[in-house]
Amino acid sequence: MALNHRPGAVAVELSRLGERELRDRILARPLPRHVAIIMDGNGRWATARGLPRVAGHGEGVKAVRNTVRAAGEVGIEYLTLYASSSENWNRPSHEVSTLMSLLERSIDRELPELMARNVRFRVIGRPNRVPPEVQRRIDLVVEATAANTGLTLLMAFNYGARDEIVDACRRLACDVRDGRLSPHEIDEVRLGRALYTDGVPDPDLLIRTSGEMRVSNFLLWQIAYTELWVTPTPWPDFEPRDLYAAVAEFQQRDRRFGRV
């Protein structure tokens, strides 16, 4: 897992380029297949403007829409967005209920565009604690987009990486108990298949907005060799240009995967 947050020569060069120039630049080089994003800073964005924290979540939906469009248009195959963690339920109850209502409305609004853009929608995380009506709408979008062949959008909802690893271990333990698997057959490949992200390549690039320098219990198994890119920009202000800048810097990295 590599981290680069200092504004080196490449970052300075990229900062001088416009959105179209950045887009053309990344299209001339191999793209990351899978980009994951920790969408951080909604509440701080709102507080800085004298608005209630939930206002930031509403603006964050616009950033999601623009990022999904941009990722699909340049040909990124997988985009995973950290929408809510299992720890988010500890936030004030009015914020949690507003988030649920926002999610419900957003799902209904975004389905036509997901279909028009050939986006396949998946959700990773534990389905418990999700209101039944929200879960019904999520299931509807997953089913409606299942045959789409463009960008695969994974929404991490009520997600925690430690929960994911625990659930994977439980699945493997059940297989051993029922005689379908020997303990000696458990390896990285089998554990990977037991994760929520089965069938999805590990992220090549992980973006975190709002400047925090941590991974916050997100895809801990999958990001073992992922390149990290942190921006001080809060999620509501994140634009396609920011995505292109992250990809452009990623394309300059030397990925050795533990080798010399």
XYZ file of N, CA, C and O in Angstrom, residues 11 78 83 113 121 138 165 167 182 186 203 214-215 221:
56
model
N 2.745 16.443 -9.201
C 1.529 17.099 -8.722
C 1.496 18.561 -9.147
O 0.450 19.093 -9.525
N -14.302 -0.370 -12.751
C -14.937 -0.528 -11.443
C -14.704 0.739 -10.618
O -13.596 1.270 -10.582
N -19.963 4.827 0.982
C -21.127 5.663 1.272
C -21.391 5.779 2.766
O -21.682 6.865 3.277
N -30.534 7.329 -15.067
C -29.207 7.663 -15.602
C -28.277 6.458 -15.568
O -27.479 6.267 -16.492
N -24.942 -1.686 -10.979
C -24.913 -1.223 -9.586
C -24.878 -2.418 -8.648
O -25.675 -3.354 -8.776
N -32.895 -0.515 -3.040
C -31.553 -0.946 -3.419
C -31.635 -2.216 -4.256
O -30.997 -2.334 -5.313
N -14.289 -9.267 6.691
C -13.359 -10.376 6.905
C -13.959 -11.398 7.868
O -13.826 -12.617 7.670
N -17.180 -11.994 8.252
C -18.210 -12.713 7.498
C -17.593 -13.739 6.558
O -18.132 -14.844 6.377
N -11.680 -28.412 3.151
C -10.722 -28.794 4.177
C -10.017 -27.543 4.696
O -9.759 -26.615 3.925
N -7.832 -23.677 2.609
C -8.077 -22.240 2.755
C -6.791 -21.477 2.451
O -5.757 -21.706 3.087
N -8.632 -2.832 -5.828
C -8.451 -1.464 -6.316
C -7.003 -1.180 -6.697
O -6.068 -1.587 -6.010
N -5.936 8.371 6.713
C -6.251 7.046 7.238
C -7.194 6.348 6.273
O -7.827 6.984 5.436
N -7.310 5.023 6.412
C -8.158 4.253 5.496
C -9.511 3.897 6.103
O -10.379 3.362 5.402
N -8.499 -5.796 3.274
C -7.873 -6.926 2.581
C -7.490 -6.522 1.158
O -6.389 -6.820 0.680
